[in-house]
Amino acid sequence: MSARDDILGAVRTNKPAIDAPAPTVPNYDNAYPQGADRLAALFAERLATMGGTWHALADGQSIDAVLQDVLADKVGKPFDDAVIASNVPEVAGNRPLTESDVPASVHDVDIAVLRARFGIAETGSVCFTEAELTVNAVAYLAQHLVVLLDPAEIVANMHRAYQRDDFVNANYTVFHTGPSATADIEGVLVRGAQGVRSLTVIPAPATPA
């Protein structure tokens, strides 16, 4: 019997025999806009505040074309030589991700393309689990992160986010809010110091599996 067992046993023994259900927590979302379009607009605004980019597709524009338009001058090499790890069917990529990949092995990825499980308008954040990432480190070690987000999967705030069941079966869940940024040295803002240098979100409805 350990001290831990002793303490927990004492707590159980002295637990009051009362019915005390957890309190109902308000959603605090009365002031948020209603409707997918208005939530998407708020998401785009907050994403920009955090240094990210919202890039809606123009008529006839492909996601591959957006990658080249947005990132060709950022990858530091000819775009055709960029290492693109895609976990979405909409983009082929040239660097497959597998569950057996050692996390450090994705250090060579220039652009990672992922689909977010959902987004949060309050903070402009996107959510991933291990299902969207395959290799969790790719969302941090890639130079640039491109995220497909279904506008219908944007919730108002964190209270709404934590009511979703996405966390029930996931072993790993993470929120990304803009690119990596730090300004704690002489007040100079540096992008990509501890993570991706840019984060681009493309509104794209999910296709049925």
JSON list of C-alpha atoms in Angstrom, two decimals:
[
{"chain": "A", "resi": 1, "resn": "MET", "atom": "CA", "xyz": [0.00, 0.00, 0.00]},
{"chain": "A", "resi": 2, "resn": "SER", "atom": "CA", "xyz": [1.51, 3.30, -1.09]},
{"chain": "A", "resi": 3, "resn": "ALA", "atom": "CA", "xyz": [0.92, 6.79, 0.24]},
{"chain": "A", "resi": 4, "resn": "ARG", "atom": "CA", "xyz": [-1.05, 7.46, -2.95]},
{"chain": "A", "resi": 5, "resn": "ASP", "atom": "CA", "xyz": [-3.37, 4.54, -2.17]},
{"chain": "A", "resi": 6, "resn": "ASP", "atom": "CA", "xyz": [-3.75, 5.76, 1.40]},
{"chain": "A", "resi": 7, "resn": "ILE", "atom": "CA", "xyz": [-4.72, 9.26, 0.28]},
{"chain": "A", "resi": 8, "resn": "LEU", "atom": "CA", "xyz": [-7.16, 8.10, -2.40]},
{"chain": "A", "resi": 9, "resn": "GLY", "atom": "CA", "xyz": [-8.67, 5.58, 0.00]},
{"chain": "A", "resi": 10, "resn": "ALA", "atom": "CA", "xyz": [-9.24, 8.31, 2.59]},
{"chain": "A", "resi": 11, "resn": "VAL", "atom": "CA", "xyz": [-10.85, 10.53, -0.04]},
{"chain": "A", "resi": 12, "resn": "ARG", "atom": "CA", "xyz": [-13.21, 7.75, -1.10]},
{"chain": "A", "resi": 13, "resn": "THR", "atom": "CA", "xyz": [-14.08, 6.89, 2.50]},
{"chain": "A", "resi": 14, "resn": "ASN", "atom": "CA", "xyz": [-14.92, 10.46, 3.40]},
{"chain": "A", "resi": 15, "resn": "LYS", "atom": "CA", "xyz": [-16.62, 11.40, 0.15]},
{"chain": "A", "resi": 16, "resn": "PRO", "atom": "CA", "xyz": [-20.01, 12.92, 1.02]},
{"chain": "A", "resi": 17, "resn": "ALA", "atom": "CA", "xyz": [-22.92, 10.74, -0.03]},
{"chain": "A", "resi": 18, "resn": "ILE", "atom": "CA", "xyz": [-24.68, 13.44, -2.01]},
{"chain": "A", "resi": 19, "resn": "ASP", "atom": "CA", "xyz": [-25.82, 13.74, -5.60]},
{"chain": "A", "resi": 20, "resn": "ALA", "atom": "CA", "xyz": [-23.77, 16.64, -6.98]},
{"chain": "A", "resi": 21, "resn": "PRO", "atom": "CA", "xyz": [-23.89, 16.76, -10.78]},
{"chain": "A", "resi": 22, "resn": "ALA", "atom": "CA", "xyz": [-21.35, 18.94, -12.55]},
{"chain": "A", "resi": 23, "resn": "PRO", "atom": "CA", "xyz": [-22.59, 22.48, -13.17]},
{"chain": "A", "resi": 24, "resn": "THR", "atom": "CA", "xyz": [-23.77, 23.48, -16.63]},
{"chain": "A", "resi": 25, "resn": "VAL", "atom": "CA", "xyz": [-21.18, 25.74, -18.24]},
{"chain": "A", "resi": 26, "resn": "PRO", "atom": "CA", "xyz": [-22.56, 28.48, -20.52]},
{"chain": "A", "resi": 27, "resn": "ASN", "atom": "CA", "xyz": [-21.30, 28.62, -24.10]},
{"chain": "A", "resi": 28, "resn": "TYR", "atom": "CA", "xyz": [-20.52, 32.34, -23.91]},
{"chain": "A", "resi": 29, "resn": "ASP", "atom": "CA", "xyz": [-21.26, 32.64, -27.62]},
{"chain": "A", "resi": 30, "resn": "ASN", "atom": "CA", "xyz": [-24.26, 34.99, -27.64]},
{"chain": "A", "resi": 31, "resn": "ALA", "atom": "CA", "xyz": [-22.19, 37.81, -29.13]},
{"chain": "A", "resi": 32, "resn": "TYR", "atom": "CA", "xyz": [-20.77, 35.69, -31.94]},
{"chain": "A", "resi": 33, "resn": "PRO", "atom": "CA", "xyz": [-22.21, 35.85, -35.44]},
{"chain": "A", "resi": 34, "resn": "GLN", "atom": "CA", "xyz": [-24.58, 33.14, -36.54]},
{"chain": "A", "resi": 35, "resn": "GLY", "atom": "CA", "xyz": [-24.26, 31.16, -39.76]},
{"chain": "A", "resi": 36, "resn": "ALA", "atom": "CA", "xyz": [-21.30, 29.50, -41.46]},
{"chain": "A", "resi": 37, "resn": "ASP", "atom": "CA", "xyz": [-20.44, 32.45, -43.72]},
{"chain": "A", "resi": 38, "resn": "ARG", "atom": "CA", "xyz": [-20.26, 34.95, -40.88]},
{"chain": "A", "resi": 39, "resn": "LEU", "atom": "CA", "xyz": [-18.29, 32.59, -38.67]},
{"chain": "A", "resi": 40, "resn": "ALA", "atom": "CA", "xyz": [-15.88, 32.01, -41.55]},
{"chain": "A", "resi": 41, "resn": "ALA", "atom": "CA", "xyz": [-15.43, 35.76, -41.95]},
{"chain": "A", "resi": 42, "resn": "LEU", "atom": "CA", "xyz": [-14.66, 36.13, -38.26]},
{"chain": "A", "resi": 43, "resn": "PHE", "atom": "CA", "xyz": [-12.26, 33.18, -38.44]},
{"chain": "A", "resi": 44, "resn": "ALA", "atom": "CA", "xyz": [-10.42, 34.81, -41.35]},
{"chain": "A", "resi": 45, "resn": "GLU", "atom": "CA", "xyz": [-10.17, 38.09, -39.43]},
{"chain": "A", "resi": 46, "resn": "ARG", "atom": "CA", "xyz": [-8.75, 36.45, -36.31]},
{"chain": "A", "resi": 47, "resn": "LEU", "atom": "CA", "xyz": [-6.41, 34.26, -38.37]},
{"chain": "A", "resi": 48, "resn": "ALA", "atom": "CA", "xyz": [-4.95, 37.38, -40.00]},
{"chain": "A", "resi": 49, "resn": "THR", "atom": "CA", "xyz": [-4.50, 38.96, -36.57]},
{"chain": "A", "resi": 50, "resn": "MET", "atom": "CA", "xyz": [-2.35, 35.99, -35.59]},
{"chain": "A", "resi": 51, "resn": "GLY", "atom": "CA", "xyz": [-0.24, 36.19, -38.75]},
{"chain": "A", "resi": 52, "resn": "GLY", "atom": "CA", "xyz": [-1.99, 33.54, -40.81]},
{"chain": "A", "resi": 53, "resn": "THR", "atom": "CA", "xyz": [-3.53, 33.88, -44.26]},
{"chain": "A", "resi": 54, "resn": "TRP", "atom": "CA", "xyz": [-7.03, 33.02, -45.41]},
{"chain": "A", "resi": 55, "resn": "HIS", "atom": "CA", "xyz": [-6.96, 32.21, -49.11]},
{"chain": "A", "resi": 56, "resn": "ALA", "atom": "CA", "xyz": [-10.30, 31.49, -50.76]},
{"chain": "A", "resi": 57, "resn": "LEU", "atom": "CA", "xyz": [-10.10, 29.76, -54.12]},
{"chain": "A", "resi": 58, "resn": "ALA", "atom": "CA", "xyz": [-10.83, 31.90, -57.16]},
{"chain": "A", "resi": 59, "resn": "ASP", "atom": "CA", "xyz": [-13.16, 30.53, -59.81]},
{"chain": "A", "resi": 60, "resn": "GLY", "atom": "CA", "xyz": [-11.45, 27.60, -61.48]},
{"chain": "A", "resi": 61, "resn": "GLN", "atom": "CA", "xyz": [-8.37, 27.85, -59.26]},
{"chain": "A", "resi": 62, "resn": "SER", "atom": "CA", "xyz": [-6.94, 24.59, -57.96]},
{"chain": "A", "resi": 63, "resn": "ILE", "atom": "CA", "xyz": [-5.38, 24.08, -54.55]},
{"chain": "A", "resi": 64, "resn": "ASP", "atom": "CA", "xyz": [-2.10, 23.18, -56.26]},
{"chain": "A", "resi": 65, "resn": "ALA", "atom": "CA", "xyz": [-2.20, 26.57, -57.98]},
{"chain": "A", "resi": 66, "resn": "VAL", "atom": "CA", "xyz": [-2.73, 28.29, -54.63]},
{"chain": "A", "resi": 67, "resn": "LEU", "atom": "CA", "xyz": [0.30, 26.55, -53.19]},
{"chain": "A", "resi": 68, "resn": "GLN", "atom": "CA", "xyz": [2.46, 27.87, -55.98]},
{"chain": "A", "resi": 69, "resn": "ASP", "atom": "CA", "xyz": [0.94, 31.37, -55.93]},
{"chain": "A", "resi": 70, "resn": "VAL", "atom": "CA", "xyz": [1.31, 31.79, -52.18]},
{"chain": "A", "resi": 71, "resn": "LEU", "atom": "CA", "xyz": [4.56, 29.97, -51.49]},
{"chain": "A", "resi": 72, "resn": "ALA", "atom": "CA", "xyz": [6.72, 30.03, -54.62]},
{"chain": "A", "resi": 73, "resn": "ASP", "atom": "CA", "xyz": [8.68, 33.03, -53.37]},
{"chain": "A", "resi": 74, "resn": "LYS", "atom": "CA", "xyz": [8.96, 31.67, -49.81]},
{"chain": "A", "resi": 75, "resn": "VAL", "atom": "CA", "xyz": [10.43, 28.18, -50.15]},
{"chain": "A", "resi": 76, "resn": "GLY", "atom": "CA", "xyz": [13.93, 29.42, -51.00]},
{"chain": "A", "resi": 77, "resn": "LYS", "atom": "CA", "xyz": [14.33, 27.10, -53.97]},
{"chain": "A", "resi": 78, "resn": "PRO", "atom": "CA", "xyz": [12.64, 26.46, -57.32]},
{"chain": "A", "resi": 79, "resn": "PHE", "atom": "CA", "xyz": [9.05, 25.55, -56.48]},
{"chain": "A", "resi": 80, "resn": "ASP", "atom": "CA", "xyz": [9.32, 22.34, -58.50]},
{"chain": "A", "resi": 81, "resn": "ASP", "atom": "CA", "xyz": [12.06, 21.22, -56.09]},
{"chain": "A", "resi": 82, "resn": "ALA", "atom": "CA", "xyz": [9.98, 21.90, -52.97]},
{"chain": "A", "resi": 83, "resn": "VAL", "atom": "CA", "xyz": [9.30, 18.88, -50.75]},
{"chain": "A", "resi": 84, "resn": "ILE", "atom": "CA", "xyz": [5.53, 18.74, -50.32]},
{"chain": "A", "resi": 85, "resn": "ALA", "atom": "CA", "xyz": [4.02, 16.33, -47.80]},
{"chain": "A", "resi": 86, "resn": "SER", "atom": "CA", "xyz": [0.30, 16.09, -48.39]},
{"chain": "A", "resi": 87, "resn": "ASN", "atom": "CA", "xyz": [-2.20, 14.25, -46.24]},
{"chain": "A", "resi": 88, "resn": "VAL", "atom": "CA", "xyz": [-5.20, 15.31, -48.31]},
{"chain": "A", "resi": 89, "resn": "PRO", "atom": "CA", "xyz": [-6.54, 13.78, -51.51]},
{"chain": "A", "resi": 90, "resn": "GLU", "atom": "CA", "xyz": [-6.85, 17.21, -53.13]},
{"chain": "A", "resi": 91, "resn": "VAL", "atom": "CA", "xyz": [-3.04, 17.60, -53.37]},
{"chain": "A", "resi": 92, "resn": "ALA", "atom": "CA", "xyz": [-0.74, 14.83, -54.57]},
{"chain": "A", "resi": 93, "resn": "GLY", "atom": "CA", "xyz": [2.50, 16.05, -52.99]},
{"chain": "A", "resi": 94, "resn": "ASN", "atom": "CA", "xyz": [5.84, 14.34, -53.49]},
{"chain": "A", "resi": 95, "resn": "ARG", "atom": "CA", "xyz": [6.71, 13.26, -49.97]},
{"chain": "A", "resi": 96, "resn": "PRO", "atom": "CA", "xyz": [4.49, 10.54, -48.47]},
{"chain": "A", "resi": 97, "resn": "LEU", "atom": "CA", "xyz": [3.89, 10.38, -44.73]},
{"chain": "A", "resi": 98, "resn": "THR", "atom": "CA", "xyz": [3.61, 7.03, -42.99]},
{"chain": "A", "resi": 99, "resn": "GLU", "atom": "CA", "xyz": [3.00, 6.09, -39.38]},
{"chain": "A", "resi": 100, "resn": "SER", "atom": "CA", "xyz": [6.41, 4.43, -39.27]},
{"chain": "A", "resi": 101, "resn": "ASP", "atom": "CA", "xyz": [8.21, 7.69, -40.07]},
{"chain": "A", "resi": 102, "resn": "VAL", "atom": "CA", "xyz": [10.58, 8.83, -37.35]},
{"chain": "A", "resi": 103, "resn": "PRO", "atom": "CA", "xyz": [9.43, 12.34, -36.33]},
{"chain": "A", "resi": 104, "resn": "ALA", "atom": "CA", "xyz": [12.82, 13.90, -37.06]},
{"chain": "A", "resi": 105, "resn": "SER", "atom": "CA", "xyz": [12.72, 12.49, -40.59]},
{"chain": "A", "resi": 106, "resn": "VAL", "atom": "CA", "xyz": [10.19, 15.13, -41.67]},
{"chain": "A", "resi": 107, "resn": "HIS", "atom": "CA", "xyz": [12.72, 17.91, -41.18]},
{"chain": "A", "resi": 108, "resn": "ASP", "atom": "CA", "xyz": [13.09, 18.10, -44.94]},
{"chain": "A", "resi": 109, "resn": "VAL", "atom": "CA", "xyz": [9.45, 19.05, -45.60]},
{"chain": "A", "resi": 110, "resn": "ASP", "atom": "CA", "xyz": [9.06, 22.47, -47.17]},
{"chain": "A", "resi": 111, "resn": "ILE", "atom": "CA", "xyz": [5.26, 22.45, -47.34]},
{"chain": "A", "resi": 112, "resn": "ALA", "atom": "CA", "xyz": [2.83, 20.29, -45.37]},
{"chain": "A", "resi": 113, "resn": "VAL", "atom": "CA", "xyz": [-0.77, 20.15, -46.56]},
{"chain": "A", "resi": 114, "resn": "LEU", "atom": "CA", "xyz": [-3.30, 18.94, -44.02]},
{"chain": "A", "resi": 115, "resn": "ARG", "atom": "CA", "xyz": [-7.04, 19.08, -43.44]},
{"chain": "A", "resi": 116, "resn": "ALA", "atom": "CA", "xyz": [-8.16, 20.52, -40.14]},
{"chain": "A", "resi": 117, "resn": "ARG", "atom": "CA", "xyz": [-10.71, 18.61, -38.13]},
{"chain": "A", "resi": 118, "resn": "PHE", "atom": "CA", "xyz": [-12.41, 21.92, -37.34]},
{"chain": "A", "resi": 119, "resn": "GLY", "atom": "CA", "xyz": [-11.69, 25.61, -36.80]},
{"chain": "A", "resi": 120, "resn": "ILE", "atom": "CA", "xyz": [-12.45, 28.13, -34.04]},
{"chain": "A", "resi": 121, "resn": "ALA", "atom": "CA", "xyz": [-13.63, 31.60, -35.07]},
{"chain": "A", "resi": 122, "resn": "GLU", "atom": "CA", "xyz": [-12.77, 33.16, -31.70]},
{"chain": "A", "resi": 123, "resn": "THR", "atom": "CA", "xyz": [-9.04, 32.58, -32.14]},
{"chain": "A", "resi": 124, "resn": "GLY", "atom": "CA", "xyz": [-8.59, 31.71, -35.82]},
{"chain": "A", "resi": 125, "resn": "SER", "atom": "CA", "xyz": [-7.29, 28.31, -34.70]},
{"chain": "A", "resi": 126, "resn": "VAL", "atom": "CA", "xyz": [-7.39, 24.97, -36.50]},
{"chain": "A", "resi": 127, "resn": "CYS", "atom": "CA", "xyz": [-7.52, 21.59, -34.79]},
{"chain": "A", "resi": 128, "resn": "PHE", "atom": "CA", "xyz": [-5.65, 18.42, -35.73]},
{"chain": "A", "resi": 129, "resn": "THR", "atom": "CA", "xyz": [-5.52, 14.95, -34.26]},
{"chain": "A", "resi": 130, "resn": "GLU", "atom": "CA", "xyz": [-3.10, 12.19, -35.09]},
{"chain": "A", "resi": 131, "resn": "ALA", "atom": "CA", "xyz": [-5.53, 11.12, -37.83]},
{"chain": "A", "resi": 132, "resn": "GLU", "atom": "CA", "xyz": [-4.91, 14.31, -39.82]},
{"chain": "A", "resi": 133, "resn": "LEU", "atom": "CA", "xyz": [-1.17, 14.48, -39.07]},
{"chain": "A", "resi": 134, "resn": "THR", "atom": "CA", "xyz": [0.05, 10.85, -39.41]},
{"chain": "A", "resi": 135, "resn": "VAL", "atom": "CA", "xyz": [3.40, 12.16, -38.14]},
{"chain": "A", "resi": 136, "resn": "ASN", "atom": "CA", "xyz": [2.62, 14.68, -35.41]},
{"chain": "A", "resi": 137, "resn": "ALA", "atom": "CA", "xyz": [5.94, 16.49, -35.90]},
{"chain": "A", "resi": 138, "resn": "VAL", "atom": "CA", "xyz": [5.11, 17.48, -39.47]},
{"chain": "A", "resi": 139, "resn": "ALA", "atom": "CA", "xyz": [2.91, 20.34, -38.25]},
{"chain": "A", "resi": 140, "resn": "TYR", "atom": "CA", "xyz": [5.96, 21.84, -36.52]},
{"chain": "A", "resi": 141, "resn": "LEU", "atom": "CA", "xyz": [8.97, 20.85, -38.61]},
{"chain": "A", "resi": 142, "resn": "ALA", "atom": "CA", "xyz": [7.54, 21.79, -42.00]},
{"chain": "A", "resi": 143, "resn": "GLN", "atom": "CA", "xyz": [8.57, 25.24, -43.16]},
{"chain": "A", "resi": 144, "resn": "HIS", "atom": "CA", "xyz": [5.10, 26.17, -44.35]},
{"chain": "A", "resi": 145, "resn": "LEU", "atom": "CA", "xyz": [1.71, 24.75, -43.37]},
{"chain": "A", "resi": 146, "resn": "VAL", "atom": "CA", "xyz": [-1.28, 24.79, -45.70]},
{"chain": "A", "resi": 147, "resn": "VAL", "atom": "CA", "xyz": [-4.58, 23.79, -44.11]},
{"chain": "A", "resi": 148, "resn": "LEU", "atom": "CA", "xyz": [-7.82, 22.87, -45.80]},
{"chain": "A", "resi": 149, "resn": "LEU", "atom": "CA", "xyz": [-10.79, 23.80, -43.63]},
{"chain": "A", "resi": 150, "resn": "ASP", "atom": "CA", "xyz": [-14.44, 23.04, -44.25]},
{"chain": "A", "resi": 151, "resn": "PRO", "atom": "CA", "xyz": [-16.27, 26.32, -43.45]},
{"chain": "A", "resi": 152, "resn": "ALA", "atom": "CA", "xyz": [-19.13, 24.24, -42.07]},
{"chain": "A", "resi": 153, "resn": "GLU", "atom": "CA", "xyz": [-16.73, 22.93, -39.42]},
{"chain": "A", "resi": 154, "resn": "ILE", "atom": "CA", "xyz": [-16.00, 26.31, -37.82]},
{"chain": "A", "resi": 155, "resn": "VAL", "atom": "CA", "xyz": [-17.33, 26.73, -34.28]},
{"chain": "A", "resi": 156, "resn": "ALA", "atom": "CA", "xyz": [-17.72, 30.03, -32.47]},
{"chain": "A", "resi": 157, "resn": "ASN", "atom": "CA", "xyz": [-15.35, 29.65, -29.53]},
{"chain": "A", "resi": 158, "resn": "MET", "atom": "CA", "xyz": [-13.32, 27.30, -27.35]},
{"chain": "A", "resi": 159, "resn": "HIS", "atom": "CA", "xyz": [-16.36, 26.42, -25.25]},
{"chain": "A", "resi": 160, "resn": "ARG", "atom": "CA", "xyz": [-18.06, 25.07, -28.36]},
{"chain": "A", "resi": 161, "resn": "ALA", "atom": "CA", "xyz": [-14.86, 23.35, -29.46]},
{"chain": "A", "resi": 162, "resn": "TYR", "atom": "CA", "xyz": [-14.58, 21.32, -26.28]},
{"chain": "A", "resi": 163, "resn": "GLN", "atom": "CA", "xyz": [-18.15, 20.12, -26.65]},
{"chain": "A", "resi": 164, "resn": "ARG", "atom": "CA", "xyz": [-17.24, 18.26, -29.82]},
{"chain": "A", "resi": 165, "resn": "ASP", "atom": "CA", "xyz": [-16.55, 14.53, -29.67]},
{"chain": "A", "resi": 166, "resn": "ASP", "atom": "CA", "xyz": [-13.32, 14.83, -31.67]},
{"chain": "A", "resi": 167, "resn": "PHE", "atom": "CA", "xyz": [-11.36, 14.40, -28.46]},
{"chain": "A", "resi": 168, "resn": "VAL", "atom": "CA", "xyz": [-13.06, 11.17, -27.41]},
{"chain": "A", "resi": 169, "resn": "ASN", "atom": "CA", "xyz": [-11.12, 8.75, -29.58]},
{"chain": "A", "resi": 170, "resn": "ALA", "atom": "CA", "xyz": [-8.00, 10.80, -30.33]},
{"chain": "A", "resi": 171, "resn": "ASN", "atom": "CA", "xyz": [-4.74, 10.10, -28.57]},
{"chain": "A", "resi": 172, "resn": "TYR", "atom": "CA", "xyz": [-3.33, 13.44, -29.64]},
{"chain": "A", "resi": 173, "resn": "THR", "atom": "CA", "xyz": [-5.10, 16.74, -30.28]},
{"chain": "A", "resi": 174, "resn": "VAL", "atom": "CA", "xyz": [-3.51, 20.10, -31.00]},
{"chain": "A", "resi": 175, "resn": "PHE", "atom": "CA", "xyz": [-4.69, 23.59, -31.90]},
{"chain": "A", "resi": 176, "resn": "HIS", "atom": "CA", "xyz": [-2.62, 25.73, -34.27]},
{"chain": "A", "resi": 177, "resn": "THR", "atom": "CA", "xyz": [-3.09, 29.48, -34.23]},
{"chain": "A", "resi": 178, "resn": "GLY", "atom": "CA", "xyz": [-1.08, 31.23, -36.92]},
{"chain": "A", "resi": 179, "resn": "PRO", "atom": "CA", "xyz": [2.56, 30.58, -37.75]},
{"chain": "A", "resi": 180, "resn": "SER", "atom": "CA", "xyz": [5.26, 30.29, -35.12]},
{"chain": "A", "resi": 181, "resn": "ALA", "atom": "CA", "xyz": [6.25, 33.71, -33.84]},
{"chain": "A", "resi": 182, "resn": "THR", "atom": "CA", "xyz": [8.41, 35.16, -31.13]},
{"chain": "A", "resi": 183, "resn": "ALA", "atom": "CA", "xyz": [9.34, 38.71, -30.23]},
{"chain": "A", "resi": 184, "resn": "ASP", "atom": "CA", "xyz": [11.04, 38.26, -26.88]},
{"chain": "A", "resi": 185, "resn": "ILE", "atom": "CA", "xyz": [14.51, 39.31, -28.08]},
{"chain": "A", "resi": 186, "resn": "GLU", "atom": "CA", "xyz": [14.78, 43.07, -28.53]},
{"chain": "A", "resi": 187, "resn": "GLY", "atom": "CA", "xyz": [11.11, 43.19, -29.45]},
{"chain": "A", "resi": 188, "resn": "VAL", "atom": "CA", "xyz": [11.81, 41.92, -32.97]},
{"chain": "A", "resi": 189, "resn": "LEU", "atom": "CA", "xyz": [9.07, 39.71, -34.38]},
{"chain": "A", "resi": 190, "resn": "VAL", "atom": "CA", "xyz": [10.50, 36.54, -35.91]},
{"chain": "A", "resi": 191, "resn": "ARG", "atom": "CA", "xyz": [8.33, 34.06, -37.79]},
{"chain": "A", "resi": 192, "resn": "GLY", "atom": "CA", "xyz": [9.20, 30.38, -37.80]},
{"chain": "A", "resi": 193, "resn": "ALA", "atom": "CA", "xyz": [11.53, 30.41, -34.80]},
{"chain": "A", "resi": 194, "resn": "GLN", "atom": "CA", "xyz": [9.95, 27.33, -33.21]},
{"chain": "A", "resi": 195, "resn": "GLY", "atom": "CA", "xyz": [7.58, 26.08, -35.87]},
{"chain": "A", "resi": 196, "resn": "VAL", "atom": "CA", "xyz": [6.13, 26.80, -39.28]},
{"chain": "A", "resi": 197, "resn": "ARG", "atom": "CA", "xyz": [7.08, 30.06, -40.96]},
{"chain": "A", "resi": 198, "resn": "SER", "atom": "CA", "xyz": [3.69, 30.55, -42.56]},
{"chain": "A", "resi": 199, "resn": "LEU", "atom": "CA", "xyz": [0.20, 29.17, -42.15]},
{"chain": "A", "resi": 200, "resn": "THR", "atom": "CA", "xyz": [-2.30, 29.41, -44.99]},
{"chain": "A", "resi": 201, "resn": "VAL", "atom": "CA", "xyz": [-5.90, 28.28, -44.55]},
{"chain": "A", "resi": 202, "resn": "ILE", "atom": "CA", "xyz": [-7.92, 27.45, -47.64]},
{"chain": "A", "resi": 203, "resn": "PRO", "atom": "CA", "xyz": [-11.69, 27.09, -47.22]},
{"chain": "A", "resi": 204, "resn": "ALA", "atom": "CA", "xyz": [-12.54, 23.78, -48.87]},
{"chain": "A", "resi": 205, "resn": "PRO", "atom": "CA", "xyz": [-15.58, 21.66, -48.08]},
{"chain": "A", "resi": 206, "resn": "ALA", "atom": "CA", "xyz": [-14.64, 18.12, -47.16]},
{"chain": "A", "resi": 207, "resn": "THR", "atom": "CA", "xyz": [-15.47, 15.47, -49.70]},
{"chain": "A", "resi": 208, "resn": "PRO", "atom": "CA", "xyz": [-17.37, 12.42, -48.43]},
{"chain": "A", "resi": 209, "resn": "ALA", "atom": "CA", "xyz": [-15.09, 9.48, -47.66]}
]
